[in-house]
PDB file of C-alpha atoms in Angstrom:
ATOM      1  CA  MET A   1       3.336  19.706  14.647  1.00 61.00           C
ATOM      2  CA  THR A   2       6.185  18.098  12.699  1.00 87.00           C
ATOM      3  CA  GLU A   3       5.467  16.040   9.593  1.00 86.00           C
ATOM      4  CA  ARG A   4       6.787  12.976  11.392  1.00 87.00           C
ATOM      5  CA  ARG A   5       4.367  13.508  14.268  1.00 90.00           C
ATOM      6  CA  LYS A   6       1.512  14.040  11.822  1.00 91.00           C
ATOM      7  CA  GLU A   7       2.296  10.705  10.183  1.00 91.00           C
ATOM      8  CA  VAL A   8       2.318   8.995  13.586  1.00 92.00           C
ATOM      9  CA  VAL A   9      -1.103  10.464  14.376  1.00 94.00           C
ATOM     10  CA  ARG A  10      -2.453   9.446  10.969  1.00 94.00           C
ATOM     11  CA  THR A  11      -1.268   5.879  11.550  1.00 93.00           C
ATOM     12  CA  GLU A  12      -2.831   5.800  15.036  1.00 95.00           C
ATOM     13  CA  ILE A  13      -6.126   6.969  13.558  1.00 96.00           C
ATOM     14  CA  ALA A  14      -5.899   4.328  10.832  1.00 95.00           C
ATOM     15  CA  ARG A  15      -5.314   1.517  13.319  1.00 93.00           C
ATOM     16  CA  ALA A  16      -8.177   2.688  15.525  1.00 96.00           C
ATOM     17  CA  ALA A  17     -10.483   2.864  12.506  1.00 96.00           C
ATOM     18  CA  VAL A  18      -9.617  -0.678  11.420  1.00 94.00           C
ATOM     19  CA  ARG A  19     -10.178  -1.962  14.968  1.00 94.00           C
ATOM     20  CA  LEU A  20     -13.643  -0.439  15.092  1.00 96.00           C
ATOM     21  CA  PHE A  21     -14.528  -1.432  11.533  1.00 95.00           C
ATOM     22  CA  THR A  22     -13.558  -5.014  12.365  1.00 92.00           C
ATOM     23  CA  GLU A  23     -15.615  -5.045  15.571  1.00 93.00           C
ATOM     24  CA  ARG A  24     -18.670  -3.072  14.429  1.00 94.00           C
ATOM     25  CA  GLY A  25     -18.530  -2.915  10.657  1.00 93.00           C
ATOM     26  CA  VAL A  26     -18.078   0.259   8.656  1.00 95.00           C
ATOM     27  CA  SER A  27     -21.743   1.240   8.810  1.00 94.00           C
ATOM     28  CA  GLY A  28     -21.753   0.680  12.569  1.00 95.00           C
ATOM     29  CA  THR A  29     -18.802   3.007  13.133  1.00 97.00           C
ATOM     30  CA  THR A  30     -18.894   6.802  13.059  1.00 97.00           C
ATOM     31  CA  GLY A  31     -16.214   9.436  12.923  1.00 97.00           C
ATOM     32  CA  ASP A  32     -17.155  10.299  16.495  1.00 97.00           C
ATOM     33  CA  ASP A  33     -16.439   6.687  17.494  1.00 97.00           C
ATOM     34  CA  ILE A  34     -12.970   6.771  15.936  1.00 97.00           C
ATOM     35  CA  ALA A  35     -12.143  10.092  17.570  1.00 97.00           C
ATOM     36  CA  ARG A  36     -13.401   8.887  20.946  1.00 96.00           C
ATOM     37  CA  GLU A  37     -11.265   5.752  20.667  1.00 95.00           C
ATOM     38  CA  LEU A  38      -8.169   7.959  20.427  1.00 95.00           C
ATOM     39  CA  GLY A  39      -9.225  10.628  22.877  1.00 95.00           C
ATOM     40  CA  ILE A  40      -9.269  13.378  20.251  1.00 95.00           C
ATOM     41  CA  SER A  41     -12.048  15.637  19.022  1.00 95.00           C
ATOM     42  CA  THR A  42     -14.017  14.762  15.906  1.00 96.00           C
ATOM     43  CA  ARG A  43     -12.974  18.113  14.467  1.00 95.00           C
ATOM     44  CA  THR A  44      -9.322  17.049  14.838  1.00 95.00           C
ATOM     45  CA  LEU A  45     -10.074  13.746  13.107  1.00 96.00           C
ATOM     46  CA  TRP A  46     -11.573  15.543  10.112  1.00 96.00           C
ATOM     47  CA  ARG A  47      -8.452  17.688   9.832  1.00 95.00           C
ATOM     48  CA  TYR A  48      -6.556  14.523   8.967  1.00 96.00           C
ATOM     49  CA  PHE A  49      -9.115  12.673   6.865  1.00 96.00           C
ATOM     50  CA  PRO A  50     -12.215  13.781   4.933  1.00 95.00           C
ATOM     51  CA  THR A  51     -14.259  10.618   5.639  1.00 96.00           C
ATOM     52  CA  LYS A  52     -14.251   7.757   8.124  1.00 97.00           C
ATOM     53  CA  GLU A  53     -13.350   5.282   5.361  1.00 96.00           C
ATOM     54  CA  SER A  54     -10.338   7.327   4.242  1.00 96.00           C
ATOM     55  CA  CYS A  55      -8.924   7.028   7.772  1.00 96.00           C
ATOM     56  CA  VAL A  56      -7.465   3.646   6.812  1.00 96.00           C
ATOM     57  CA  ARG A  57      -5.368   4.988   3.936  1.00 95.00           C
ATOM     58  CA  PRO A  58      -1.989   5.101   5.765  1.00 93.00           C
ATOM     59  CA  LEU A  59      -2.117   1.351   6.415  1.00 92.00           C
ATOM     60  CA  LEU A  60      -2.685   0.661   2.722  1.00 92.00           C
ATOM     61  CA  THR A  61       0.186   2.758   1.371  1.00 92.00           C
ATOM     62  CA  THR A  62       3.113   1.399   3.413  1.00 87.00           C
ATOM     63  CA  GLY A  63       4.028  -1.487   1.107  1.00 84.00           C
ATOM     64  CA  LEU A  64       3.610   0.608  -2.039  1.00 90.00           C
ATOM     65  CA  ASP A  65       5.771   3.413  -0.633  1.00 91.00           C
ATOM     66  CA  PHE A  66       8.424   0.849   0.298  1.00 86.00           C
ATOM     67  CA  MET A  67       8.459  -0.611  -3.214  1.00 87.00           C
ATOM     68  CA  ALA A  68       8.584   2.816  -4.880  1.00 92.00           C
ATOM     69  CA  ALA A  69      11.575   3.813  -2.738  1.00 91.00           C
ATOM     70  CA  ARG A  70      13.402   0.602  -3.662  1.00 88.00           C
ATOM     71  CA  LEU A  71      12.710   1.073  -7.375  1.00 89.00           C
ATOM     72  CA  ARG A  72      13.981   4.661  -7.311  1.00 91.00           C
ATOM     73  CA  ALA A  73      17.234   3.476  -5.717  1.00 91.00           C
ATOM     74  CA  CYS A  74      17.951   0.903  -8.431  1.00 89.00           C
ATOM     75  CA  PRO A  75      21.086   1.763 -10.474  1.00 89.00           C
ATOM     76  CA  PRO A  76      20.409   2.350 -14.207  1.00 84.00           C
ATOM     77  CA  ASP A  77      22.666  -0.541 -15.250  1.00 84.00           C
ATOM     78  CA  THR A  78      20.824  -3.129 -13.146  1.00 86.00           C
ATOM     79  CA  PRO A  79      17.522  -4.828 -14.012  1.00 83.00           C
ATOM     80  CA  LEU A  80      14.931  -3.917 -11.397  1.00 80.00           C
ATOM     81  CA  LEU A  81      14.013  -7.485 -10.478  1.00 80.00           C
ATOM     82  CA  GLU A  82      17.683  -8.406 -10.073  1.00 85.00           C
ATOM     83  CA  TYR A  83      18.201  -5.345  -7.863  1.00 85.00           C
ATOM     84  CA  LEU A  84      15.220  -6.153  -5.640  1.00 83.00           C
ATOM     85  CA  GLU A  85      16.549  -9.686  -5.159  1.00 82.00           C
ATOM     86  CA  ARG A  86      20.060  -8.434  -4.387  1.00 85.00           C
ATOM     87  CA  GLU A  87      18.772  -5.886  -1.874  1.00 81.00           C
ATOM     88  CA  GLN A  88      16.615  -8.565  -0.212  1.00 77.00           C
ATOM     89  CA  ALA A  89      13.535  -6.426  -0.777  1.00 74.00           C
ATOM     90  CA  PHE A  90      11.462  -9.582  -0.525  1.00 73.00           C
ATOM     91  CA  GLU A  91      13.069 -10.665   2.723  1.00 68.00           C
ATOM     92  CA  GLU A  92      13.889  -8.948   6.011  1.00 52.00           C
ATOM     93  CA  GLY A  93      13.572  -5.419   4.661  1.00 48.00           C
ATOM     94  CA  ALA A  94      10.075  -5.887   3.291  1.00 53.00           C
ATOM     95  CA  PRO A  95       7.067  -4.762   5.307  1.00 55.00           C
ATOM     96  CA  ASP A  96       4.736  -7.652   6.145  1.00 55.00           C
ATOM     97  CA  LEU A  97       0.983  -7.643   6.421  1.00 55.00           C
ATOM     98  CA  GLY A  98       0.230  -7.338  10.094  1.00 68.00           C
ATOM     99  CA  GLU A  99      -3.215  -8.368  11.296  1.00 75.00           C
ATOM    100  CA  PRO A 100      -4.784  -4.888  11.009  1.00 83.00           C
ATOM    101  CA  VAL A 101      -3.718  -4.542   7.368  1.00 87.00           C
ATOM    102  CA  ALA A 102      -4.749  -8.080   6.465  1.00 86.00           C
ATOM    103  CA  ASP A 103      -8.125  -7.532   8.149  1.00 88.00           C
ATOM    104  CA  LEU A 104      -8.536  -4.287   6.264  1.00 91.00           C
ATOM    105  CA  ILE A 105      -7.717  -5.780   2.870  1.00 92.00           C
ATOM    106  CA  ARG A 106     -10.181  -8.595   3.486  1.00 92.00           C
ATOM    107  CA  MET A 107     -12.857  -6.048   4.380  1.00 93.00           C
ATOM    108  CA  THR A 108     -12.436  -4.313   1.030  1.00 93.00           C
ATOM    109  CA  HIS A 109     -14.251  -7.252  -0.571  1.00 92.00           C
ATOM    110  CA  THR A 110     -17.407  -6.694   1.461  1.00 92.00           C
ATOM    111  CA  GLU A 111     -17.255  -2.932   2.103  1.00 93.00           C
ATOM    112  CA  PRO A 112     -17.543  -0.896  -1.136  1.00 94.00           C
ATOM    113  CA  ALA A 113     -16.324   2.327   0.516  1.00 94.00           C
ATOM    114  CA  LEU A 114     -13.136   0.602   1.691  1.00 95.00           C
ATOM    115  CA  MET A 115     -12.666  -0.974  -1.731  1.00 96.00           C
ATOM    116  CA  ALA A 116     -12.848   2.542  -3.190  1.00 95.00           C
ATOM    117  CA  VAL A 117     -10.024   3.664  -0.895  1.00 96.00           C
ATOM    118  CA  TRP A 118      -7.970   0.549  -1.749  1.00 96.00           C
ATOM    119  CA  LEU A 119      -8.339   1.166  -5.487  1.00 95.00           C
ATOM    120  CA  GLU A 120      -7.630   4.891  -5.114  1.00 95.00           C
ATOM    121  CA  VAL A 121      -4.389   4.089  -3.284  1.00 95.00           C
ATOM    122  CA  HIS A 122      -3.317   1.804  -6.115  1.00 95.00           C
ATOM    123  CA  HIS A 123      -4.388   4.294  -8.771  1.00 95.00           C
ATOM    124  CA  ALA A 124      -2.111   6.890  -7.171  1.00 95.00           C
ATOM    125  CA  ALA A 125       0.730   4.352  -6.910  1.00 95.00           C
ATOM    126  CA  GLU A 126       0.416   3.498 -10.581  1.00 95.00           C
ATOM    127  CA  SER A 127       1.318   7.082 -11.547  1.00 95.00           C
ATOM    128  CA  VAL A 128       4.370   6.917  -9.274  1.00 96.00           C
ATOM    129  CA  PHE A 129       5.495   3.627 -10.829  1.00 95.00           C
ATOM    130  CA  ALA A 130       5.021   5.090 -14.331  1.00 96.00           C
ATOM    131  CA  GLU A 131       7.322   8.004 -13.470  1.00 95.00           C
ATOM    132  CA  ILE A 132       9.979   5.609 -12.143  1.00 93.00           C
ATOM    133  CA  ILE A 133       9.812   3.373 -15.222  1.00 91.00           C
ATOM    134  CA  ALA A 134       9.856   6.391 -17.550  1.00 93.00           C
ATOM    135  CA  ALA A 135      12.985   7.750 -15.848  1.00 91.00           C
ATOM    136  CA  ARG A 136      14.734   4.412 -16.389  1.00 88.00           C
ATOM    137  CA  THR A 137      13.682   3.918 -20.003  1.00 86.00           C
ATOM    138  CA  GLY A 138      14.012   7.500 -21.220  1.00 90.00           C
ATOM    139  CA  GLY A 139      10.350   7.551 -22.130  1.00 90.00           C
ATOM    140  CA  SER A 140       7.463   9.597 -20.849  1.00 95.00           C
ATOM    141  CA  ALA A 141       5.185   8.632 -17.991  1.00 95.00           C
ATOM    142  CA  ASP A 142       2.352   9.209 -20.472  1.00 95.00           C
ATOM    143  CA  ASP A 143       3.669   6.666 -22.998  1.00 93.00           C
ATOM    144  CA  LEU A 144       1.303   3.722 -23.364  1.00 91.00           C
ATOM    145  CA  SER A 145       4.126   1.186 -23.007  1.00 87.00           C
ATOM    146  CA  VAL A 146       5.264   2.791 -19.746  1.00 90.00           C
ATOM    147  CA  ARG A 147       1.719   3.013 -18.419  1.00 92.00           C
ATOM    148  CA  VAL A 148       1.082  -0.664 -19.218  1.00 88.00           C
ATOM    149  CA  GLN A 149       4.245  -1.703 -17.362  1.00 88.00           C
ATOM    150  CA  ALA A 150       3.236   0.445 -14.383  1.00 92.00           C
ATOM    151  CA  ALA A 151      -0.247  -1.087 -14.434  1.00 92.00           C
ATOM    152  CA  VAL A 152       1.163  -4.631 -14.537  1.00 89.00           C
ATOM    153  CA  LEU A 153       3.466  -3.893 -11.604  1.00 89.00           C
ATOM    154  CA  ASN A 154       0.683  -2.221  -9.651  1.00 92.00           C
ATOM    155  CA  THR A 155      -1.776  -5.056 -10.262  1.00 92.00           C
ATOM    156  CA  ALA A 156       0.817  -7.657  -9.287  1.00 87.00           C
ATOM    157  CA  LEU A 157       1.444  -5.923  -5.967  1.00 87.00           C
ATOM    158  CA  ARG A 158      -2.284  -5.553  -5.278  1.00 92.00           C
ATOM    159  CA  LEU A 159      -2.972  -9.205  -6.045  1.00 89.00           C
ATOM    160  CA  ALA A 160      -0.075 -10.320  -3.843  1.00 85.00           C
ATOM    161  CA  SER A 161      -1.478  -8.357  -0.907  1.00 86.00           C
ATOM    162  CA  GLU A 162      -5.016  -9.618  -1.470  1.00 89.00           C
ATOM    163  CA  GLU A 163      -3.881 -13.221  -1.808  1.00 85.00           C
ATOM    164  CA  MET A 164      -1.816 -13.051   1.376  1.00 82.00           C
ATOM    165  CA  ALA A 165      -4.700 -11.459   3.279  1.00 84.00           C
ATOM    166  CA  ARG A 166      -7.025 -14.194   2.009  1.00 84.00           C
ATOM    167  CA  ALA A 167      -4.573 -16.978   2.832  1.00 79.00           C
ATOM    168  CA  THR A 168      -4.137 -15.787   6.420  1.00 74.00           C
ATOM    169  CA  ALA A 169      -7.822 -15.281   7.198  1.00 71.00           C
ATOM    170  CA  GLY A 170      -8.456 -16.384  10.770  1.00 57.00           C
ATOM    171  CA  GLY A 171      -4.766 -16.847  11.538  1.00 56.00           C
ATOM    172  CA  PRO A 172      -2.790 -14.764  14.054  1.00 52.00           C
ATOM    173  CA  GLY A 173       0.447 -12.905  13.460  1.00 50.00           C
ATOM    174  CA  ALA A 174       2.089 -11.162  10.534  1.00 51.00           C
ATOM    175  CA  ALA A 175       1.948 -12.561   7.045  1.00 53.00           C
ATOM    176  CA  PRO A 176       5.289 -12.755   5.168  1.00 62.00           C
ATOM    177  CA  VAL A 177       4.162 -11.020   2.007  1.00 65.00           C
ATOM    178  CA  GLY A 178       7.701 -10.713   0.566  1.00 71.00           C
ATOM    179  CA  PRO A 179       7.952 -14.202  -0.994  1.00 74.00           C
ATOM    180  CA  LEU A 180       4.540 -13.786  -2.609  1.00 71.00           C
ATOM    181  CA  VAL A 181       5.515 -10.393  -4.033  1.00 75.00           C
ATOM    182  CA  ARG A 182       8.647 -12.003  -5.486  1.00 75.00           C
ATOM    183  CA  SER A 183       6.522 -14.694  -7.103  1.00 76.00           C
ATOM    184  CA  VAL A 184       3.989 -12.341  -8.705  1.00 75.00           C
ATOM    185  CA  LEU A 185       6.694  -9.949  -9.926  1.00 75.00           C
ATOM    186  CA  ALA A 186       8.645 -12.808 -11.475  1.00 75.00           C
ATOM    187  CA  THR A 187       5.479 -13.821 -13.319  1.00 73.00           C
ATOM    188  CA  ALA A 188       4.619 -10.246 -14.286  1.00 74.00           C
ATOM    189  CA  ALA A 189       8.195  -9.523 -15.439  1.00 71.00           C
ATOM    190  CA  ARG A 190       7.405 -11.129 -18.769  1.00 69.00           C
ATOM    191  CA  GLY A 191       5.398  -7.998 -19.482  1.00 65.00           C
ATOM    192  CA  LEU A 192       7.802  -5.627 -17.735  1.00 68.00           C
ATOM    193  CA  PRO A 193      10.867  -4.947 -19.913  1.00 71.00           C
ATOM    194  CA  ALA A 194      12.114  -2.433 -17.360  1.00 69.00           C
ATOM    195  CA  PHE A 195      12.286  -5.239 -14.815  1.00 69.00           C
ATOM    196  CA  THR A 196      14.334  -7.645 -16.872  1.00 68.00           C
ATOM    197  CA  ALA A 197      16.707  -5.326 -18.692  1.00 67.00           C
ATOM    198  CA  ALA A 198      19.072  -2.599 -17.556  1.00 71.00           C
ATOM    199  CA  ALA A 199      18.162   0.974 -18.404  1.00 67.00           C
ATOM    200  CA  SER A 200      19.655   2.183 -21.675  1.00 59.00           C
TER     201      SER A 200
END
């Protein structure tokens, strides 16, 4: 199976898991239920994910992967925030929170196992952001200054997603998360030198 096909299957599993978690709750859903929903064996499900809660991970990483790709593409002589604005990263190119993702993020506040997955996803993203910032500043991803900037960026993105999910509770359709991400990054930029100055 190609990597692309594997990612498609992982996303299908994630969406099925969120559907069942929303309808039945996490405790009321089993791995067998998720597999049955997709017409696959439970053994196949466990090849993709180690636990039922981790099945949702692909839906939580899309926005972070998008932002990391944009940051890597930023030219050294351009401040990151300026580049994101110029590339309309907060507009038509930005992934929005569809209902399944918004439902999932809201569930993290009442389901500790899902909150653990949500925080693990952001913990992993923070290391990626630190590497990107270090490459721009000539520092090390282990430098405290770089790690603080990565943590600020990561927290801003998490809060934007959580706020949008909260604001759209009970409402249909996709939530335009881009403008909110712009707002939180503009606020956070005061503590993100890499976002307001060109790389040296």
